[in-house]
CSV table of N, CA, C and O in Angstrom, one decimal:
chain,number,residue,atom,x,y,z
A,20,GLN,N,16.8,-5.6,9.0
A,20,GLN,CA,15.5,-6.2,9.1
A,20,GLN,C,14.5,-5.0,9.2
A,20,GLN,O,14.6,-4.0,10.0
A,21,VAL,N,13.4,-5.1,8.4
A,21,VAL,CA,12.3,-4.1,8.4
A,21,VAL,C,11.0,-4.6,8.8
A,21,VAL,O,10.6,-5.7,8.3
A,22,GLN,N,10.4,-4.1,9.8
A,22,GLN,CA,9.1,-4.5,10.3
A,22,GLN,C,8.1,-3.5,9.9
A,22,GLN,O,8.3,-2.4,10.1
A,23,LEU,N,7.0,-4.0,9.3
A,23,LEU,CA,5.9,-3.1,8.8
A,23,LEU,C,4.6,-3.4,9.5
A,23,LEU,O,4.3,-4.6,9.6
A,24,VAL,N,4.0,-2.4,10.0
A,24,VAL,CA,2.6,-2.6,10.6
A,24,VAL,C,1.6,-1.7,10.0
A,24,VAL,O,1.7,-0.4,10.0
A,25,GLU,N,0.6,-2.3,9.5
A,25,GLU,CA,-0.5,-1.5,8.8
A,25,GLU,C,-1.6,-1.2,9.8
A,25,GLU,O,-1.8,-2.0,10.8
A,26,SER,N,-2.3,-0.1,9.5
A,26,SER,CA,-3.5,0.3,10.3
A,26,SER,C,-4.4,1.0,9.4
A,26,SER,O,-4.1,1.4,8.3
A,27,GLY,N,-5.7,1.2,9.9
A,27,GLY,CA,-6.7,2.0,9.2
A,27,GLY,C,-7.7,1.3,8.4
A,27,GLY,O,-8.6,1.9,7.8
A,28,GLY,N,-7.6,0.0,8.4
A,28,GLY,CA,-8.7,-0.8,7.6
A,28,GLY,C,-10.0,-0.8,8.4
A,28,GLY,O,-10.1,-0.3,9.5
A,29,GLY,N,-11.0,-1.2,7.7
A,29,GLY,CA,-12.4,-1.2,8.3
A,29,GLY,C,-13.4,-1.5,7.3
A,29,GLY,O,-13.1,-2.0,6.1
A,30,ALA,N,-14.7,-1.3,7.7
A,30,ALA,CA,-15.8,-1.5,6.8
A,30,ALA,C,-16.5,-0.2,6.4
A,30,ALA,O,-16.7,0.6,7.4
A,31,VAL,N,-16.7,-0.1,5.1
A,31,VAL,CA,-17.4,1.2,4.7
A,31,VAL,C,-18.4,0.8,3.6
A,31,VAL,O,-18.3,-0.3,3.0
A,32,GLN,N,-19.3,1.7,3.3
A,32,GLN,CA,-20.2,1.6,2.2
A,32,GLN,C,-19.6,2.0,0.9
A,32,GLN,O,-18.6,2.9,0.9
A,33,ALA,N,-20.0,1.6,-0.2
A,33,ALA,CA,-19.6,2.0,-1.5
A,33,ALA,C,-19.7,3.5,-1.7
A,33,ALA,O,-20.7,4.1,-1.2
A,34,GLY,N,-18.6,4.0,-2.2
A,34,GLY,CA,-18.6,5.5,-2.3
A,34,GLY,C,-17.8,6.2,-1.1
A,34,GLY,O,-17.5,7.4,-1.2
A,35,GLY,N,-17.6,5.5,-0.1
A,35,GLY,CA,-16.9,6.0,1.1
A,35,GLY,C,-15.4,6.0,0.9
A,35,GLY,O,-14.8,5.7,-0.1
A,36,SER,N,-14.7,6.4,2.0
A,36,SER,CA,-13.2,6.6,2.0
A,36,SER,C,-12.6,6.0,3.2
A,36,SER,O,-13.3,5.8,4.3
A,37,LEU,N,-11.4,5.5,3.0
A,37,LEU,CA,-10.6,5.0,4.2
A,37,LEU,C,-9.2,5.5,3.9
A,37,LEU,O,-8.8,5.7,2.8
A,38,ARG,N,-8.4,5.6,5.0
A,38,ARG,CA,-7.0,6.0,4.9
A,38,ARG,C,-6.2,4.9,5.6
A,38,ARG,O,-6.3,4.8,6.8
A,39,LEU,N,-5.4,4.2,4.8
A,39,LEU,CA,-4.5,3.2,5.5
A,39,LEU,C,-3.2,3.8,5.8
A,39,LEU,O,-2.7,4.7,5.0
A,40,SER,N,-2.5,3.3,6.8
A,40,SER,CA,-1.2,3.8,7.2
A,40,SER,C,-0.3,2.5,7.4
A,40,SER,O,-0.8,1.5,7.8
A,41,CYS,N,0.9,2.7,7.2
A,41,CYS,CA,1.9,1.7,7.4
A,41,CYS,C,3.2,2.3,8.0
A,41,CYS,O,3.7,3.2,7.4
A,42,THR,N,3.5,1.9,9.2
A,42,THR,CA,4.7,2.4,9.9
A,42,THR,C,5.8,1.3,9.9
A,42,THR,O,5.6,0.1,10.1
A,43,ALA,N,7.0,1.8,9.5
A,43,ALA,CA,8.2,0.9,9.4
A,43,ALA,C,9.1,1.1,10.7
A,43,ALA,O,9.3,2.2,11.0
A,44,SER,N,9.6,0.0,11.1
A,44,SER,CA,10.6,0.1,12.2
A,44,SER,C,12.0,-0.1,11.6
A,44,SER,O,12.5,-1.2,11.7
A,45,VAL,N,12.5,1.0,11.1
A,45,VAL,CA,13.8,0.9,10.4
A,45,VAL,C,14.3,2.4,10.5
A,45,VAL,O,13.6,3.2,10.2
A,46,HIS,N,15.7,2.4,10.7
A,46,HIS,CA,16.3,3.8,10.8
A,46,HIS,C,16.5,4.4,9.4
A,46,HIS,O,16.6,5.6,9.2
A,47,THR,N,16.6,3.6,8.4
A,47,THR,CA,16.8,4.0,7.0
A,47,THR,C,15.6,4.0,6.2
A,47,THR,O,15.7,3.8,4.9
A,48,PHE,N,14.5,4.4,6.7
A,48,PHE,CA,13.2,4.4,5.9
A,48,PHE,C,13.3,5.2,4.6
A,48,PHE,O,12.8,4.7,3.6
A,49,PRO,N,13.9,6.3,4.6
A,49,PRO,CA,13.9,7.0,3.3
A,49,PRO,C,14.7,6.3,2.2
A,49,PRO,O,14.5,6.7,1.1
A,50,GLY,N,15.4,5.2,2.5
A,50,GLY,CA,16.1,4.5,1.5
A,50,GLY,C,15.3,3.4,0.9
A,50,GLY,O,15.7,2.7,0.0
A,51,TYR,N,14.0,3.3,1.3
A,51,TYR,CA,13.1,2.2,0.8
A,51,TYR,C,12.0,2.7,0.0
A,51,TYR,O,11.4,3.7,0.3
A,52,VAL,N,11.8,2.0,-1.1
A,52,VAL,CA,10.6,2.2,-1.9
A,52,VAL,C,9.5,1.5,-1.2
A,52,VAL,O,9.6,0.3,-0.6
A,53,MET,N,8.3,2.0,-1.1
A,53,MET,CA,7.1,1.5,-0.4
A,53,MET,C,6.0,1.3,-1.4
A,53,MET,O,5.8,2.0,-2.3
A,54,ALA,N,5.3,0.2,-1.2
A,54,ALA,CA,4.2,-0.1,-2.0
A,54,ALA,C,3.0,-0.7,-1.2
A,54,ALA,O,3.2,-1.2,0.0
A,55,TRP,N,1.9,-0.7,-1.8
A,55,TRP,CA,0.7,-1.3,-1.3
A,55,TRP,C,0.2,-2.4,-2.3
A,55,TRP,O,0.2,-2.2,-3.5
A,56,PHE,N,-0.1,-3.6,-1.8
A,56,PHE,CA,-0.7,-4.7,-2.5
A,56,PHE,C,-2.0,-5.0,-1.8
A,56,PHE,O,-2.2,-4.6,-0.7
A,57,ARG,N,-2.8,-5.8,-2.5
A,57,ARG,CA,-4.1,-6.3,-1.9
A,57,ARG,C,-4.4,-7.7,-2.4
A,57,ARG,O,-4.0,-8.1,-3.4
A,58,GLN,N,-5.1,-8.5,-1.5
A,58,GLN,CA,-5.6,-9.8,-1.9
A,58,GLN,C,-6.9,-9.9,-1.5
A,58,GLN,O,-7.3,-10.0,-0.3
A,59,ALA,N,-7.8,-10.1,-2.5
A,59,ALA,CA,-9.2,-10.4,-2.3
A,59,ALA,C,-9.4,-12.0,-2.1
A,59,ALA,O,-8.6,-12.7,-2.5
A,60,PRO,N,-10.6,-12.3,-1.5
A,60,PRO,CA,-10.8,-13.7,-1.2
A,60,PRO,C,-10.8,-14.5,-2.5
A,60,PRO,O,-11.4,-14.2,-3.6
A,61,GLY,N,-10.1,-15.6,-2.5
A,61,GLY,CA,-10.0,-16.5,-3.7
A,61,GLY,C,-9.1,-16.0,-4.9
A,61,GLY,O,-9.1,-16.6,-5.9
A,62,LYS,N,-8.4,-14.9,-4.6
A,62,LYS,CA,-7.6,-14.3,-5.7
A,62,LYS,C,-6.2,-14.2,-5.3
A,62,LYS,O,-5.9,-14.2,-4.1
A,63,GLU,N,-5.3,-13.9,-6.3
A,63,GLU,CA,-3.9,-13.8,-6.0
A,63,GLU,C,-3.7,-12.3,-5.5
A,63,GLU,O,-4.5,-11.4,-5.8
A,64,ARG,N,-2.7,-12.1,-4.7
A,64,ARG,CA,-2.3,-10.8,-4.3
A,64,ARG,C,-1.9,-9.9,-5.5
A,64,ARG,O,-1.1,-10.4,-6.4
A,65,GLU,N,-2.4,-8.7,-5.5
A,65,GLU,CA,-2.1,-7.9,-6.7
A,65,GLU,C,-1.6,-6.4,-6.3
A,65,GLU,O,-1.8,-6.0,-5.1
A,66,PHE,N,-0.8,-5.9,-7.2
A,66,PHE,CA,-0.2,-4.6,-7.0
A,66,PHE,C,-1.3,-3.5,-6.9
A,66,PHE,O,-2.2,-3.5,-7.8
A,67,VAL,N,-1.1,-2.5,-6.0
A,67,VAL,CA,-2.0,-1.4,-6.0
A,67,VAL,C,-1.3,-0.1,-6.2
A,67,VAL,O,-1.8,0.7,-7.1
A,68,ALA,N,-0.3,0.2,-5.5
A,68,ALA,CA,0.4,1.5,-5.8
A,68,ALA,C,1.9,1.4,-5.2
A,68,ALA,O,2.2,0.6,-4.3
A,69,VAL,N,2.7,2.2,-5.7
A,69,VAL,CA,4.1,2.3,-5.3
A,69,VAL,C,4.5,3.8,-5.2
A,69,VAL,O,4.1,4.6,-6.0
A,70,ILE,N,5.4,4.0,-4.3
A,70,ILE,CA,6.0,5.4,-4.1
A,70,ILE,C,7.5,5.3,-4.0
A,70,ILE,O,8.0,4.5,-3.2
A,71,GLY,N,8.2,6.2,-4.7
A,71,GLY,CA,9.7,6.2,-4.6
A,71,GLY,C,10.1,6.6,-3.2
A,71,GLY,O,9.4,7.1,-2.3
A,72,ASP,N,11.4,6.5,-3.0
A,72,ASP,CA,12.0,6.6,-1.6
A,72,ASP,C,11.8,8.1,-1.1
A,72,ASP,O,11.8,8.3,0.1
A,73,ARG,N,11.8,9.1,-2.0
A,73,ARG,CA,11.6,10.4,-1.6
A,73,ARG,C,10.2,10.9,-1.9
A,73,ARG,O,9.9,12.1,-1.6
A,74,GLY,N,9.3,10.1,-2.5
A,74,GLY,CA,8.0,10.5,-2.7
A,74,GLY,C,7.7,11.1,-4.0
A,74,GLY,O,6.5,11.5,-4.3
A,75,GLY,N,8.7,11.4,-4.9
A,75,GLY,CA,8.5,12.1,-6.1
A,75,GLY,C,8.0,11.2,-7.1
A,75,GLY,O,7.3,11.7,-8.1
A,76,TYR,N,8.1,9.9,-7.1
A,76,TYR,CA,7.5,9.0,-8.1
A,76,TYR,C,6.4,8.2,-7.5
A,76,TYR,O,6.6,7.6,-6.4
A,77,LYS,N,5.3,8.1,-8.2
A,77,LYS,CA,4.2,7.4,-7.8
A,77,LYS,C,3.6,6.7,-9.0
A,77,LYS,O,3.6,7.2,-10.1
A,78,TYR,N,3.1,5.5,-8.7
A,78,TYR,CA,2.5,4.7,-9.8
A,78,TYR,C,1.3,3.8,-9.3
A,78,TYR,O,1.5,3.3,-8.1
A,79,TYR,N,0.3,3.8,-10.1
A,79,TYR,CA,-1.0,3.1,-9.6
A,79,TYR,C,-1.5,2.0,-10.5
A,79,TYR,O,-1.3,2.1,-11.7
A,80,ALA,N,-2.1,1.0,-10.0
A,80,ALA,CA,-2.8,0.0,-10.8
A,80,ALA,C,-3.9,0.8,-11.5
A,80,ALA,O,-4.5,1.8,-11.0
A,81,ASN,N,-4.3,0.3,-12.6
A,81,ASN,CA,-5.4,0.9,-13.5
A,81,ASN,C,-6.7,0.9,-12.6
A,81,ASN,O,-7.5,1.9,-12.8
A,82,SER,N,-6.9,-0.1,-11.9
A,82,SER,CA,-8.2,-0.2,-11.2
A,82,SER,C,-8.4,0.8,-10.1
A,82,SER,O,-9.5,1.0,-9.6
A,83,VAL,N,-7.3,1.5,-9.6
A,83,VAL,CA,-7.4,2.4,-8.5
A,83,VAL,C,-6.9,3.8,-9.0
A,83,VAL,O,-7.1,4.7,-8.2
A,84,GLU,N,-6.4,3.9,-10.2
A,84,GLU,CA,-5.9,5.3,-10.6
A,84,GLU,C,-7.1,6.2,-10.5
A,84,GLU,O,-8.2,6.0,-10.9
A,85,GLY,N,-6.8,7.4,-9.9
A,85,GLY,CA,-7.8,8.5,-9.8
A,85,GLY,C,-8.7,8.4,-8.6
A,85,GLY,O,-9.3,9.4,-8.2
A,86,ARG,N,-8.6,7.3,-7.8
A,86,ARG,CA,-9.4,7.1,-6.6
A,86,ARG,C,-8.5,7.0,-5.4
A,86,ARG,O,-8.8,7.4,-4.3
A,87,PHE,N,-7.4,6.4,-5.6
A,87,PHE,CA,-6.4,6.1,-4.5
A,87,PHE,C,-5.2,7.1,-4.6
A,87,PHE,O,-4.8,7.4,-5.7
A,88,THR,N,-4.6,7.5,-3.5
A,88,THR,CA,-3.4,8.3,-3.5
A,88,THR,C,-2.5,7.7,-2.4
A,88,THR,O,-2.8,7.6,-1.3
A,89,ILE,N,-1.3,7.5,-2.9
A,89,ILE,CA,-0.2,7.0,-2.0
A,89,ILE,C,0.7,8.2,-1.6
A,89,ILE,O,1.0,9.1,-2.5
A,90,SER,N,1.1,8.2,-0.4
A,90,SER,CA,2.0,9.3,0.1
A,90,SER,C,2.9,8.8,1.2
A,90,SER,O,2.6,7.7,1.7
A,91,ARG,N,3.9,9.5,1.6
A,91,ARG,CA,4.8,9.1,2.6
A,91,ARG,C,5.3,10.2,3.4
A,91,ARG,O,5.3,11.4,3.0
A,92,GLU,N,5.6,10.0,4.7
A,92,GLU,CA,6.1,10.9,5.7
A,92,GLU,C,7.4,10.3,6.2
A,92,GLU,O,7.4,9.5,7.2
A,93,ASN,N,8.5,10.6,5.6
A,93,ASN,CA,9.7,10.0,6.0
A,93,ASN,C,10.2,10.3,7.4
A,93,ASN,O,10.8,9.5,8.0
A,94,ALA,N,9.8,11.5,7.8
A,94,ALA,CA,10.2,11.8,9.2
A,94,ALA,C,9.4,11.0,10.3
A,94,ALA,O,9.8,10.8,11.4
A,95,LYS,N,8.3,10.3,9.9
A,95,LYS,CA,7.5,9.5,10.8
A,95,LYS,C,7.6,8.0,10.3
A,95,LYS,O,6.9,7.2,10.8
A,96,ASN,N,8.5,7.7,9.3
A,96,ASN,CA,8.6,6.3,8.9
A,96,ASN,C,7.3,5.8,8.5
A,96,ASN,O,7.0,4.5,8.7
A,97,THR,N,6.5,6.5,7.8
A,97,THR,CA,5.1,6.1,7.5
A,97,THR,C,4.7,6.3,6.0
A,97,THR,O,5.1,7.3,5.4
A,98,VAL,N,4.0,5.4,5.5
A,98,VAL,CA,3.4,5.5,4.2
A,98,VAL,C,1.9,5.4,4.3
A,98,VAL,O,1.4,4.6,5.1
A,99,HIS,N,1.1,6.2,3.5
A,99,HIS,CA,-0.3,6.1,3.6
A,99,HIS,C,-0.9,5.7,2.2
A,99,HIS,O,-0.3,5.9,1.2
A,100,LEU,N,-2.1,5.3,2.3
A,100,LEU,CA,-2.9,5.0,1.1
A,100,LEU,C,-4.3,5.6,1.4
A,100,LEU,O,-5.1,5.1,2.1
A,101,GLN,N,-4.6,6.7,0.7
A,101,GLN,CA,-5.9,7.4,0.8
A,101,GLN,C,-6.8,6.7,-0.2
A,101,GLN,O,-6.4,6.8,-1.4
A,102,MET,N,-7.9,6.1,0.2
A,102,MET,CA,-8.7,5.5,-0.8
A,102,MET,C,-10.1,6.1,-0.7
A,102,MET,O,-10.8,6.1,0.3
A,103,ASN,N,-10.5,6.7,-1.9
A,103,ASN,CA,-11.7,7.4,-2.1
A,103,ASN,C,-12.6,6.7,-3.1
A,103,ASN,O,-12.1,5.9,-3.9
A,104,ARG,N,-13.9,7.0,-3.0
A,104,ARG,CA,-14.9,6.4,-4.0
A,104,ARG,C,-14.7,4.9,-4.0
A,104,ARG,O,-14.6,4.3,-5.1
A,105,LEU,N,-14.7,4.3,-2.8
A,105,LEU,CA,-14.4,2.9,-2.7
A,105,LEU,C,-15.6,2.1,-3.3
A,105,LEU,O,-16.8,2.5,-3.3
A,106,GLU,N,-15.2,0.9,-3.9
A,106,GLU,CA,-16.2,0.0,-4.6
A,106,GLU,C,-16.1,-1.3,-3.9
A,106,GLU,O,-15.1,-1.7,-3.3
A,107,PRO,N,-17.2,-2.1,-4.0
A,107,PRO,CA,-17.1,-3.5,-3.4
A,107,PRO,C,-16.0,-4.3,-3.9
A,107,PRO,O,-15.5,-5.1,-3.1
A,108,GLU,N,-15.6,-4.0,-5.2
A,108,GLU,CA,-14.4,-4.8,-5.7
A,108,GLU,C,-13.1,-4.4,-5.1
A,108,GLU,O,-12.1,-5.1,-5.3
A,109,ASP,N,-13.1,-3.4,-4.2
A,109,ASP,CA,-11.9,-3.0,-3.5
A,109,ASP,C,-11.8,-3.8,-2.2
A,109,ASP,O,-10.7,-3.7,-1.5
A,110,THR,N,-12.8,-4.6,-1.9
A,110,THR,CA,-12.7,-5.5,-0.7
A,110,THR,C,-11.5,-6.4,-0.8
A,110,THR,O,-11.4,-7.2,-1.7
A,111,ALA,N,-10.7,-6.4,0.2
A,111,ALA,CA,-9.4,-7.2,0.2
A,111,ALA,C,-8.7,-7.0,1.5
A,111,ALA,O,-9.0,-6.1,2.3
A,112,VAL,N,-7.6,-7.8,1.7
A,112,VAL,CA,-6.6,-7.5,2.8
A,112,VAL,C,-5.5,-6.7,2.1
A,112,VAL,O,-5.1,-7.1,1.0
A,113,TYR,N,-5.3,-5.6,2.6
A,113,TYR,CA,-4.2,-4.7,2.1
A,113,TYR,C,-2.9,-4.8,2.8
A,113,TYR,O,-2.9,-4.7,4.1
A,114,TYR,N,-1.9,-5.0,2.1
A,114,TYR,CA,-0.5,-5.1,2.7
A,114,TYR,C,0.4,-4.0,2.2
A,114,TYR,O,0.4,-3.6,1.0
A,115,CYS,N,1.2,-3.5,3.1
A,115,CYS,CA,2.3,-2.7,2.6
A,115,CYS,C,3.6,-3.5,2.6
A,115,CYS,O,3.8,-4.5,3.3
A,116,ALA,N,4.5,-3.0,1.7
A,116,ALA,CA,5.7,-3.7,1.4
A,116,ALA,C,6.8,-2.8,1.2
A,116,ALA,O,6.6,-1.7,0.7
A,117,ALA,N,8.1,-3.3,1.4
A,117,ALA,CA,9.2,-2.4,1.2
A,117,ALA,C,10.3,-3.1,0.3
A,117,ALA,O,10.5,-4.3,0.4
A,118,ALA,N,10.9,-2.3,-0.5
A,118,ALA,CA,12.0,-2.8,-1.4
A,118,ALA,C,13.0,-1.7,-1.6
A,118,ALA,O,12.8,-0.6,-1.2
A,119,ARG,N,14.2,-2.1,-2.1
A,119,ARG,CA,15.2,-1.1,-2.4
A,119,ARG,C,15.1,-0.4,-3.7
A,119,ARG,O,15.8,0.5,-4.0
A,120,TYR,N,14.2,-1.0,-4.6
A,120,TYR,CA,14.1,-0.3,-5.9
A,120,TYR,C,12.6,-0.4,-6.3
A,120,TYR,O,11.8,-1.2,-5.8
A,121,ILE,N,12.3,0.4,-7.3
A,121,ILE,CA,10.9,0.5,-7.8
A,121,ILE,C,10.5,-0.9,-8.4
A,121,ILE,O,11.3,-1.4,-9.3
A,122,ALA,N,9.4,-1.4,-8.1
A,122,ALA,CA,8.9,-2.6,-8.7
A,122,ALA,C,7.4,-2.7,-8.5
A,122,ALA,O,6.8,-2.0,-7.7
A,123,TYR,N,6.8,-3.6,-9.3
A,123,TYR,CA,5.4,-3.7,-9.4
A,123,TYR,C,4.9,-5.1,-9.1
A,123,TYR,O,3.7,-5.4,-9.2
A,124,VAL,N,5.8,-6.0,-8.8
A,124,VAL,CA,5.4,-7.5,-8.6
A,124,VAL,C,5.9,-7.8,-7.1
A,124,VAL,O,6.9,-7.3,-6.6
A,125,GLU,N,5.1,-8.6,-6.5
A,125,GLU,CA,5.3,-9.0,-5.1
A,125,GLU,C,6.6,-9.6,-4.9
A,125,GLU,O,7.3,-9.4,-3.8
A,126,SER,N,7.1,-10.4,-5.8
A,126,SER,CA,8.4,-11.1,-5.7
A,126,SER,C,9.6,-10.2,-5.5
A,126,SER,O,10.6,-10.6,-5.1
A,127,SER,N,9.4,-8.9,-5.8
A,127,SER,CA,10.5,-8.0,-5.7
A,127,SER,C,10.7,-7.3,-4.3
A,127,SER,O,11.5,-6.6,-4.1
A,128,TYR,N,9.6,-7.6,-3.5
A,128,TYR,CA,9.6,-6.9,-2.2
A,128,TYR,C,10.0,-7.8,-1.2
A,128,TYR,O,9.6,-9.0,-1.0
A,129,ASN,N,11.0,-7.4,-0.3
A,129,ASN,CA,11.6,-8.2,0.7
A,129,ASN,C,10.9,-8.2,2.0
A,129,ASN,O,11.0,-9.2,2.8
A,130,TYR,N,10.2,-7.1,2.3
A,130,TYR,CA,9.5,-7.0,3.6
A,130,TYR,C,8.1,-6.7,3.5
A,130,TYR,O,7.7,-6.0,2.6
A,131,TRP,N,7.2,-7.3,4.3
A,131,TRP,CA,5.8,-7.3,4.3
A,131,TRP,C,5.2,-7.0,5.7
A,131,TRP,O,5.7,-7.7,6.7
A,132,GLY,N,4.1,-6.3,5.7
A,132,GLY,CA,3.3,-6.3,6.9
A,132,GLY,C,2.3,-7.4,6.9
A,132,GLY,O,2.3,-8.2,6.0
A,133,ARG,N,1.5,-7.5,8.0
A,133,ARG,CA,0.6,-8.6,8.1
A,133,ARG,C,-0.7,-8.4,7.5
A,133,ARG,O,-1.6,-9.3,7.4
A,134,GLY,N,-0.9,-7.1,7.1
A,134,GLY,CA,-2.2,-6.8,6.4
A,134,GLY,C,-3.2,-6.2,7.2
A,134,GLY,O,-3.3,-6.4,8.4
A,135,THR,N,-4.1,-5.5,6.5
A,135,THR,CA,-5.3,-4.9,7.3
A,135,THR,C,-6.6,-5.1,6.3
A,135,THR,O,-6.4,-4.9,5.1
A,136,GLN,N,-7.7,-5.5,6.9
A,136,GLN,CA,-8.8,-5.8,6.1
A,136,GLN,C,-9.6,-4.6,5.8
A,136,GLN,O,-9.9,-3.7,6.6
A,137,VAL,N,-10.0,-4.5,4.5
A,137,VAL,CA,-10.9,-3.4,4.0
A,137,VAL,C,-12.1,-4.1,3.4
A,137,VAL,O,-11.9,-5.0,2.5
A,138,THR,N,-13.3,-3.8,3.9
A,138,THR,CA,-14.5,-4.3,3.4
A,138,THR,C,-15.4,-3.2,2.9
A,138,THR,O,-15.8,-2.3,3.7
A,139,VAL,N,-15.9,-3.3,1.6
A,139,VAL,CA,-16.7,-2.3,1.1
A,139,VAL,C,-18.1,-2.9,0.7
A,139,VAL,O,-18.1,-3.9,-0.1
A,140,SER,N,-19.1,-2.5,1.3
A,140,SER,CA,-20.5,-3.0,1.1
A,140,SER,C,-21.2,-2.2,0.0
A,140,SER,O,-21.1,-0.9,-0.1
A,141,SER,N,-22.1,-2.8,-0.7
A,141,SER,CA,-22.8,-2.1,-1.8
A,141,SER,C,-24.1,-1.6,-1.2
A,141,SER,O,-24.5,-1.9,-0.1
């Protein structure tokens, strides 16, 4: 069983930055692929970014490429999402998720956090 807890959400103005973190309560954290998804009001949850179990592989949704950076600290069981040049369209609840292999759809992820709210005002 993997428990995930997100932190770091908040309210910022457009152009600002936030850093989200997700800590996992599992002894085998390096064995999991970690991803971030988000869900805006009235919309379906969508993929944001994924990082391989050792951090060497990273992939981003087109909408955040060049603005967001995913990273992980395996010694701390933590994955981060650095979000720069935020836009009002980035407003959503952000979720971290864990899986055993690289995937870009939510159905492939077995474990989810409860989410953290990010609000970007214009």
